[in-house]
mmCIF file of C-alpha atoms and ligand atoms in Angstrom:
data_model
loop_
_atom_site.group_PDB
_atom_site.id
_atom_site.type_symbol
_atom_site.label_atom_id
_atom_site.label_comp_id
_atom_site.label_asym_id
_atom_site.label_seq_id
_atom_site.Cartn_x
_atom_site.Cartn_y
_atom_site.Cartn_z
ATOM 1 C CA MET A 1 -12.784 1.790 -17.791
ATOM 2 C CA ASN A 2 -10.052 4.231 -18.960
ATOM 3 C CA PHE A 3 -6.568 3.398 -17.675
ATOM 4 C CA SER A 4 -3.930 6.106 -17.987
ATOM 5 C CA PRO A 5 -1.471 4.852 -20.649
ATOM 6 C CA ASN A 6 1.431 4.386 -18.247
ATOM 7 C CA ASN A 7 -0.565 2.941 -15.342
ATOM 8 C CA ASP A 8 -2.310 0.109 -17.201
ATOM 9 C CA LYS A 9 0.658 -2.304 -17.135
ATOM 10 C CA THR A 10 1.090 -1.712 -13.378
ATOM 11 C CA ILE A 11 -2.610 -2.419 -12.821
ATOM 12 C CA LYS A 12 -2.339 -5.624 -14.870
ATOM 13 C CA ASP A 13 0.767 -6.647 -12.885
ATOM 14 C CA PHE A 14 -1.107 -6.190 -9.615
ATOM 15 C CA GLY A 15 -4.069 -8.179 -10.907
ATOM 16 C CA GLU A 16 -1.746 -11.150 -11.472
ATOM 17 C CA GLN A 17 -0.031 -10.601 -8.111
ATOM 18 C CA TRP A 18 -3.244 -10.708 -6.074
ATOM 19 C CA LEU A 19 -4.620 -13.698 -7.985
ATOM 20 C CA ARG A 20 -1.474 -15.539 -6.859
ATOM 21 C CA TYR A 21 -1.242 -14.187 -3.285
ATOM 22 C CA ASN A 22 -4.931 -14.179 -2.551
ATOM 23 C CA ASP A 23 -5.418 -14.308 1.210
ATOM 24 C CA THR A 24 -5.101 -11.675 3.921
ATOM 25 C CA GLU A 25 -4.363 -13.945 6.872
ATOM 26 C CA GLY A 26 -1.996 -13.419 9.793
ATOM 27 C CA TYR A 27 -0.069 -10.308 10.789
ATOM 28 C CA PHE A 28 -0.314 -9.052 7.158
ATOM 29 C CA GLY A 29 -4.063 -8.506 7.616
ATOM 30 C CA SER A 30 -4.120 -7.707 11.325
ATOM 31 C CA LEU A 31 -5.402 -4.768 13.311
ATOM 32 C CA GLU A 32 -1.965 -4.711 14.961
ATOM 33 C CA LEU A 33 -0.366 -3.909 11.586
ATOM 34 C CA PHE A 34 -3.146 -1.404 10.831
ATOM 35 C CA SER A 35 -2.319 0.475 14.073
ATOM 36 C CA ASP A 36 1.303 0.525 12.965
ATOM 37 C CA ILE A 37 0.336 1.925 9.515
ATOM 38 C CA LEU A 38 -1.906 4.651 11.005
ATOM 39 C CA SER A 39 0.511 5.618 13.768
ATOM 40 C CA PRO A 40 1.113 8.307 15.011
ATOM 41 C CA PHE A 41 -1.853 10.121 13.424
ATOM 42 C CA LEU A 42 -4.826 7.847 14.031
ATOM 43 C CA LYS A 43 -5.909 4.914 16.124
ATOM 44 C CA PRO A 44 -8.192 2.238 14.611
ATOM 45 C CA ASP A 45 -10.994 3.069 17.086
ATOM 46 C CA GLU A 46 -11.234 6.625 15.658
ATOM 47 C CA ILE A 47 -12.634 5.003 12.495
ATOM 48 C CA LYS A 48 -15.591 3.500 14.378
ATOM 49 C CA ASP A 49 -18.932 4.420 12.761
ATOM 50 C CA CYS A 50 -17.209 6.435 10.018
ATOM 51 C CA ARG A 51 -17.890 6.389 6.287
ATOM 52 C CA VAL A 52 -14.576 5.628 4.637
ATOM 53 C CA ALA A 53 -12.978 4.691 1.320
ATOM 54 C CA GLU A 54 -9.795 2.883 0.386
ATOM 55 C CA ILE A 55 -8.160 3.628 -2.965
ATOM 56 C CA GLY A 56 -6.260 0.626 -4.344
ATOM 57 C CA SER A 57 -7.612 -2.190 -2.178
ATOM 58 C CA GLY A 58 -5.717 -5.120 -3.721
ATOM 59 C CA SER A 59 -6.793 -8.353 -2.049
ATOM 60 C CA GLY A 60 -8.710 -6.486 0.660
ATOM 61 C CA ARG A 61 -6.622 -6.598 3.821
ATOM 62 C CA ILE A 62 -7.076 -2.860 4.547
ATOM 63 C CA VAL A 63 -10.823 -3.089 3.847
ATOM 64 C CA ASN A 64 -11.086 -5.870 6.439
ATOM 65 C CA MET A 65 -8.966 -3.864 8.878
ATOM 66 C CA LEU A 66 -11.343 -0.896 8.446
ATOM 67 C CA LEU A 67 -14.323 -3.187 9.067
ATOM 68 C CA GLU A 68 -12.653 -4.657 12.159
ATOM 69 C CA ALA A 69 -12.023 -1.102 13.390
ATOM 70 C CA GLY A 70 -15.803 -0.534 13.206
ATOM 71 C CA ALA A 71 -16.222 1.514 10.010
ATOM 72 C CA LYS A 72 -19.892 2.070 9.165
ATOM 73 C CA HIS A 73 -19.370 1.710 5.407
ATOM 74 C CA VAL A 74 -16.311 1.168 3.209
ATOM 75 C CA ILE A 75 -15.957 2.129 -0.456
ATOM 76 C CA ALA A 76 -13.245 -0.157 -1.881
ATOM 77 C CA VAL A 77 -11.629 0.980 -5.141
ATOM 78 C CA GLU A 78 -9.602 -1.575 -7.099
ATOM 79 C CA PRO A 79 -9.083 -1.310 -10.879
ATOM 80 C CA SER A 80 -7.360 -4.662 -11.482
ATOM 81 C CA GLU A 81 -8.539 -8.273 -11.744
ATOM 82 C CA ALA A 82 -7.839 -8.402 -7.985
ATOM 83 C CA ILE A 83 -11.435 -7.171 -7.618
ATOM 84 C CA LYS A 84 -12.461 -10.865 -7.761
ATOM 85 C CA VAL A 85 -10.151 -11.713 -4.860
ATOM 86 C CA LEU A 86 -11.279 -8.601 -2.991
ATOM 87 C CA ASN A 87 -14.950 -9.596 -3.333
ATOM 88 C CA ARG A 88 -14.145 -13.064 -1.992
ATOM 89 C CA ASN A 89 -12.077 -11.828 0.961
ATOM 90 C CA ILE A 90 -14.355 -9.135 2.361
ATOM 91 C CA ARG A 91 -15.657 -10.222 5.759
ATOM 92 C CA LYS A 92 -18.811 -8.035 5.970
ATOM 93 C CA PRO A 93 -19.925 -7.549 2.349
ATOM 94 C CA GLU A 94 -23.112 -5.752 3.411
ATOM 95 C CA LYS A 95 -20.938 -2.870 4.661
ATOM 96 C CA VAL A 96 -18.741 -2.594 1.559
ATOM 97 C CA THR A 97 -19.185 -1.155 -1.930
ATOM 98 C CA CYS A 98 -16.548 -2.476 -4.338
ATOM 99 C CA LEU A 99 -15.796 -0.338 -7.392
ATOM 100 C CA LYS A 100 -13.673 -1.585 -10.291
ATOM 101 C CA ILE A 101 -12.364 1.851 -11.215
ATOM 102 C CA THR A 102 -9.113 3.796 -10.970
ATOM 103 C CA GLY A 103 -8.692 6.206 -8.057
ATOM 104 C CA ASP A 104 -9.258 9.301 -10.201
ATOM 105 C CA GLN A 105 -12.764 7.962 -10.965
ATOM 106 C CA LEU A 106 -13.833 7.814 -7.304
ATOM 107 C CA PRO A 107 -17.295 9.452 -7.244
ATOM 108 C CA ALA A 108 -17.433 12.886 -5.588
ATOM 109 C CA TYR A 109 -19.551 11.687 -2.638
ATOM 110 C CA GLY A 110 -18.599 14.723 -0.537
ATOM 111 C CA ASN A 111 -19.577 12.942 2.700
ATOM 112 C CA LEU A 112 -16.718 10.558 3.557
ATOM 113 C CA ASP A 113 -14.943 10.971 6.902
ATOM 114 C CA TYR A 114 -11.673 9.295 5.908
ATOM 115 C CA ILE A 115 -10.008 8.074 2.740
ATOM 116 C CA PHE A 116 -6.982 5.785 2.854
ATOM 117 C CA SER A 117 -4.538 4.876 0.127
ATOM 118 C CA ILE A 118 -1.870 2.515 1.363
ATOM 119 C CA GLY A 119 1.002 1.688 -0.978
ATOM 120 C CA VAL A 120 -0.794 2.878 -4.110
ATOM 121 C CA LEU A 121 0.031 6.456 -5.163
ATOM 122 C CA HIS A 122 3.732 5.616 -5.640
ATOM 123 C CA HIS A 123 2.614 3.228 -8.415
ATOM 124 C CA ILE A 124 0.725 5.936 -10.339
ATOM 125 C CA PRO A 125 2.867 8.162 -12.580
ATOM 126 C CA ASP A 126 0.438 11.085 -12.257
ATOM 127 C CA PRO A 127 -1.285 10.756 -8.880
ATOM 128 C CA ALA A 128 -2.679 14.343 -8.818
ATOM 129 C CA PRO A 129 -6.109 13.367 -10.299
ATOM 130 C CA VAL A 130 -6.449 10.680 -7.606
ATOM 131 C CA VAL A 131 -5.691 13.212 -4.858
ATOM 132 C CA GLU A 132 -8.243 15.569 -6.434
ATOM 133 C CA ALA A 133 -10.900 12.825 -6.490
ATOM 134 C CA ALA A 134 -10.192 12.028 -2.813
ATOM 135 C CA PHE A 135 -10.579 15.713 -1.951
ATOM 136 C CA LYS A 136 -13.992 15.844 -3.642
ATOM 137 C CA ALA A 137 -15.195 12.604 -2.045
ATOM 138 C CA LEU A 138 -14.411 13.744 1.529
ATOM 139 C CA ARG A 139 -16.708 15.882 3.651
ATOM 140 C CA PRO A 140 -15.305 19.249 4.773
ATOM 141 C CA GLY A 141 -13.068 18.389 7.740
ATOM 142 C CA GLY A 142 -12.523 14.824 6.414
ATOM 143 C CA HIS A 143 -9.025 13.322 6.259
ATOM 144 C CA PHE A 144 -6.908 11.649 3.570
ATOM 145 C CA LEU A 145 -4.172 9.314 4.854
ATOM 146 C CA ILE A 146 -1.614 7.921 2.417
ATOM 147 C CA TRP A 147 1.408 5.676 2.781
ATOM 148 C CA LEU A 148 4.254 5.915 0.290
ATOM 149 C CA TYR A 149 7.668 4.392 -0.366
ATOM 150 C CA GLY A 150 10.346 6.785 0.900
ATOM 151 C CA LYS A 151 13.645 7.815 -0.611
ATOM 152 C CA GLU A 152 15.351 8.942 2.581
ATOM 153 C CA GLY A 153 16.576 6.048 4.733
ATOM 154 C CA ASN A 154 16.436 3.649 1.788
ATOM 155 C CA GLY A 155 19.769 4.442 0.062
ATOM 156 C CA LEU A 156 21.369 1.005 0.140
ATOM 157 C CA TYR A 157 18.118 -0.808 -0.635
ATOM 158 C CA LEU A 158 17.419 1.432 -3.635
ATOM 159 C CA ALA A 159 20.943 0.899 -4.998
ATOM 160 C CA PHE A 160 20.095 -2.821 -5.016
ATOM 161 C CA ILE A 161 16.415 -2.858 -6.011
ATOM 162 C CA ILE A 162 16.314 -0.235 -8.791
ATOM 163 C CA PRO A 163 18.731 -2.084 -11.138
ATOM 164 C CA LEU A 164 17.144 -5.424 -10.216
ATOM 165 C CA ARG A 165 13.666 -4.149 -11.068
ATOM 166 C CA LEU A 166 14.841 -3.236 -14.571
ATOM 167 C CA LEU A 167 14.883 -6.986 -15.141
ATOM 168 C CA THR A 168 12.161 -8.309 -12.834
ATOM 169 C CA LYS A 169 9.369 -5.939 -13.892
ATOM 170 C CA ARG A 170 9.724 -7.390 -17.404
ATOM 171 C CA LEU A 171 9.618 -11.057 -16.360
ATOM 172 C CA PRO A 172 6.527 -13.156 -17.102
ATOM 173 C CA HIS A 173 4.756 -13.995 -13.854
ATOM 174 C CA PHE A 174 5.715 -17.681 -13.734
ATOM 175 C CA MET A 175 9.400 -16.662 -13.993
ATOM 176 C CA LEU A 176 8.973 -13.935 -11.407
ATOM 177 C CA ALA A 177 7.589 -16.552 -8.998
ATOM 178 C CA SER A 178 10.807 -18.588 -9.384
ATOM 179 C CA PHE A 179 12.883 -15.461 -8.900
ATOM 180 C CA VAL A 180 10.973 -14.705 -5.680
ATOM 181 C CA GLU A 181 11.913 -18.186 -4.440
ATOM 182 C CA ILE A 182 15.609 -17.462 -5.105
ATOM 183 C CA MET A 183 15.412 -14.117 -3.245
ATOM 184 C CA TYR A 184 13.538 -15.639 -0.298
ATOM 185 C CA TRP A 185 16.559 -17.332 1.294
ATOM 186 C CA PRO A 186 18.872 -14.284 1.316
ATOM 187 C CA LEU A 187 15.947 -12.402 2.891
ATOM 188 C CA ILE A 188 15.698 -14.969 5.699
ATOM 189 C CA LEU A 189 19.450 -14.628 6.271
ATOM 190 C CA TYR A 190 19.076 -10.826 6.363
ATOM 191 C CA ILE A 191 16.214 -11.027 8.894
ATOM 192 C CA ASN A 192 18.377 -13.248 11.119
ATOM 193 C CA LEU A 193 21.351 -10.899 10.814
ATOM 194 C CA CYS A 194 19.117 -7.929 11.740
ATOM 195 C CA HIS A 195 18.430 -9.622 15.083
ATOM 196 C CA ARG A 196 22.153 -9.351 15.827
ATOM 197 C CA TYR A 197 23.482 -6.299 13.996
ATOM 198 C CA PRO A 198 22.294 -2.718 13.335
ATOM 199 C CA LEU A 199 21.900 -3.231 9.573
ATOM 200 C CA PRO A 200 20.021 -0.881 7.173
ATOM 201 C CA LEU A 201 16.193 -1.137 7.473
ATOM 202 C CA ARG A 202 16.598 -3.068 10.728
ATOM 203 C CA GLU A 203 13.637 -1.338 12.371
ATOM 204 C CA TYR A 204 11.297 -2.277 9.509
ATOM 205 C CA VAL A 205 12.680 -5.783 9.273
ATOM 206 C CA LEU A 206 12.229 -6.509 12.984
ATOM 207 C CA SER A 207 8.929 -4.739 13.572
ATOM 208 C CA VAL A 208 7.077 -5.646 10.336
ATOM 209 C CA LEU A 209 8.749 -8.118 7.980
ATOM 210 C CA GLY A 210 9.939 -10.368 10.811
ATOM 211 C CA LYS A 211 6.317 -10.863 11.966
ATOM 212 C CA MET A 212 5.077 -12.012 8.549
ATOM 213 C CA SER A 213 4.491 -15.661 7.612
ATOM 214 C CA PRO A 214 6.790 -17.253 4.980
ATOM 215 C CA GLU A 215 4.054 -16.852 2.315
ATOM 216 C CA LYS A 216 3.596 -13.155 3.099
ATOM 217 C CA ARG A 217 7.375 -12.587 2.978
ATOM 218 C CA ARG A 218 7.283 -14.074 -0.514
ATOM 219 C CA LEU A 219 4.399 -11.750 -1.385
ATOM 220 C CA ILE A 220 6.401 -8.753 -0.173
ATOM 221 C CA ILE A 221 9.375 -9.726 -2.356
ATOM 222 C CA HIS A 222 7.007 -10.191 -5.309
ATOM 223 C CA ASP A 223 5.351 -6.825 -4.559
ATOM 224 C CA GLN A 224 8.744 -5.075 -4.708
ATOM 225 C CA LEU A 225 9.888 -6.724 -7.947
ATOM 226 C CA ASN A 226 6.619 -6.870 -9.895
ATOM 227 C CA PRO A 227 4.984 -3.498 -10.641
ATOM 228 C CA SER A 228 6.040 -1.671 -13.796
ATOM 229 C CA TYR A 229 6.088 1.692 -12.070
ATOM 230 C CA ALA A 230 7.326 2.554 -8.565
ATOM 231 C CA LYS A 231 8.482 5.933 -7.282
ATOM 232 C CA TYR A 232 10.400 6.504 -4.041
ATOM 233 C CA TYR A 233 9.242 9.826 -2.568
ATOM 234 C CA THR A 234 11.332 12.427 -0.763
ATOM 235 C CA GLN A 235 9.728 14.020 2.285
ATOM 236 C CA LEU A 236 9.141 17.218 0.320
ATOM 237 C CA GLU A 237 7.479 15.414 -2.609
ATOM 238 C CA ALA A 238 5.275 13.401 -0.252
ATOM 239 C CA LYS A 239 3.977 16.525 1.513
ATOM 240 C CA LYS A 240 3.560 18.388 -1.783
ATOM 241 C CA LEU A 241 1.294 15.637 -3.107
ATOM 242 C CA LEU A 242 -1.353 16.601 -0.547
ATOM 243 C CA SER A 243 -0.636 20.351 -0.348
ATOM 244 C CA ASP A 244 -0.956 20.667 -4.160
ATOM 245 C CA GLY A 245 -4.307 18.908 -3.750
ATOM 246 C CA LYS A 246 -5.566 21.735 -1.480
ATOM 247 C CA PHE A 247 -5.358 19.661 1.724
ATOM 248 C CA VAL A 248 -4.419 21.561 4.889
ATOM 249 C CA ASN A 249 -2.897 20.667 8.268
ATOM 250 C CA ILE A 250 -0.562 18.210 6.530
ATOM 251 C CA ARG A 251 1.490 16.028 8.841
ATOM 252 C CA ILE A 252 4.122 13.510 7.844
ATOM 253 C CA HIS A 253 5.816 10.615 9.631
ATOM 254 C CA HIS A 254 8.944 8.693 8.568
ATOM 255 C CA ARG A 255 7.478 5.234 9.243
ATOM 256 C CA HIS A 256 10.175 2.829 10.429
ATOM 257 C CA GLY A 257 12.711 5.191 8.858
ATOM 258 C CA TYR A 258 12.021 4.054 5.274
ATOM 259 C CA SER A 259 8.560 5.247 4.163
ATOM 260 C CA TRP A 260 6.135 8.162 4.542
ATOM 261 C CA THR A 261 2.751 8.239 6.200
ATOM 262 C CA VAL A 262 1.075 11.523 5.291
ATOM 263 C CA ILE A 263 -2.284 12.861 6.453
ATOM 264 C CA GLY A 264 -4.120 15.985 5.327
ATOM 265 C CA THR A 265 -7.526 17.511 6.035
ATOM 266 C CA LYS A 266 -10.091 18.971 3.637
ATOM 267 C CA PRO A 267 -10.750 22.536 4.866
ATOM 268 C CA SER A 268 -14.127 23.016 6.619
HETATM 269 C C1 LIG B 301 0.679 -2.469 -3.384
HETATM 270 S S1 LIG B 301 -1.007 -2.728 -3.744
HETATM 271 C C2 LIG B 301 -1.733 -2.181 -2.206
HETATM 272 C C3 LIG B 301 -3.009 -2.888 -1.875
HETATM 273 C C4 LIG B 301 -3.614 -2.531 -0.518
HETATM 274 N N1 LIG B 301 -3.785 -1.100 -0.362
HETATM 275 C C5 LIG B 301 -2.786 -3.095 0.598
HETATM 276 O O1 LIG B 301 -2.114 -2.323 1.303
HETATM 277 O O2 LIG B 301 -2.780 -4.326 0.773
HETATM 278 C C6 LIG B 301 -1.420 -1.400 -4.846
HETATM 279 C C7 LIG B 301 -2.833 -1.509 -5.415
HETATM 280 O O3 LIG B 301 -3.146 -0.287 -6.103
HETATM 281 C C8 LIG B 301 -3.885 -0.601 -7.261
HETATM 282 N N2 LIG B 301 -3.758 0.498 -8.232
HETATM 283 C C9 LIG B 301 -2.813 0.686 -9.187
HETATM 284 N N3 LIG B 301 -3.092 1.779 -9.921
HETATM 285 C C10 LIG B 301 -4.231 2.313 -9.406
HETATM 286 C C11 LIG B 301 -5.040 3.438 -9.726
HETATM 287 N N4 LIG B 301 -4.728 4.252 -10.747
HETATM 288 N N5 LIG B 301 -6.146 3.685 -8.987
HETATM 289 C C12 LIG B 301 -6.462 2.852 -7.959
HETATM 290 N N6 LIG B 301 -5.738 1.768 -7.613
HETATM 291 C C13 LIG B 301 -4.653 1.505 -8.318
HETATM 292 C C14 LIG B 301 -3.274 -1.904 -7.748
HETATM 293 O O4 LIG B 301 -4.128 -2.600 -8.628
HETATM 294 C C15 LIG B 301 -2.980 -2.626 -6.442
HETATM 295 O O5 LIG B 301 -4.006 -3.504 -6.067
#
C-alpha cells in the first residue's frame, strides 16, 4: 500500500489509537449519535437497502451504525492497523467488505448510493484524491456526506489545543495515555460547568460529550491530541472540498456550532 508521505504518520497514530480504544459500545456507537451526525440532511432509515461505503472506518462504529440502519452492503476503508479491530467489531460481516487501503484507492465501483467519511478528511493533507475516488465510486445521483472539524465557533478551543498538540502529537503512545488521564479531570469539571453556564462549545458538550462513557471521553481526548495532522476547516474551505470534486447541490451544516457536516451529489 502507498501512503502519501505526510499522511503515513497520522495513519500509524490512528492504528495505535484504535488498538487501545477498541470497542464501539454505548452512545459512541449508537444510532442516536448517527442521527445526530447525519442531521439535518439524512435520516438513518434513508440508508435502508442501500449500497454504501465509509472512508476511514477506524474501529468500526460507523460501519455498525450503517448496518443497524439497514444498509444492504458496506465497503469499509481503513488503512491503519485498526483494520484488525474493525474486522473484530463488525456485527454482520457477511454484509461488509473491509479494505486496507487509503481513501484515494477506493475502487471506482460507480454503483454506490452513499459514501460517508466522518472525521477523516481533516487528517489528510491533500484530501482531493479521496474526494475524486468517492465521486467515481458513487452512482450518478449518489451522495457523499463528510464531517469535518470547523474553524468557526472553535476560537477559544483552538487557541488551547493547537499549541498543546505541538507537544502531544510527538509523545510516544504510553506517555500520551498518561497525558490523557491528566486532561480527563479538567474535562469533567468543564462538562459540569457547562450544565450551569453558557461556556464555549456548551452545545457540543451537553448534547454529545456529556452522553459518552468515561472511557469514550478519554478516547475523545486522545483523538484530539494524537494525530500528526489535523486541519480546522472554514465554511468556505469545507464547501470547496466537494465543489472542487465536481459534486453539485452542496449543503453544509454547522453541527453543534463547532464542526461542518457537508453533503454533495454526483450529477445524474
Ligand atoms: C478520527 S478516525 C474516524 C474513524 C471513524 N470514521 C469514526 O468516526 O469512528 C479517522 C480514521 O481515518 C483513517 N485515515 C487516515 N488517513 C486516511 C486515508 N488517507 N484514507 C482513509 N482513511 C484514513 C485513520 O486511520 C482513522 O481510523
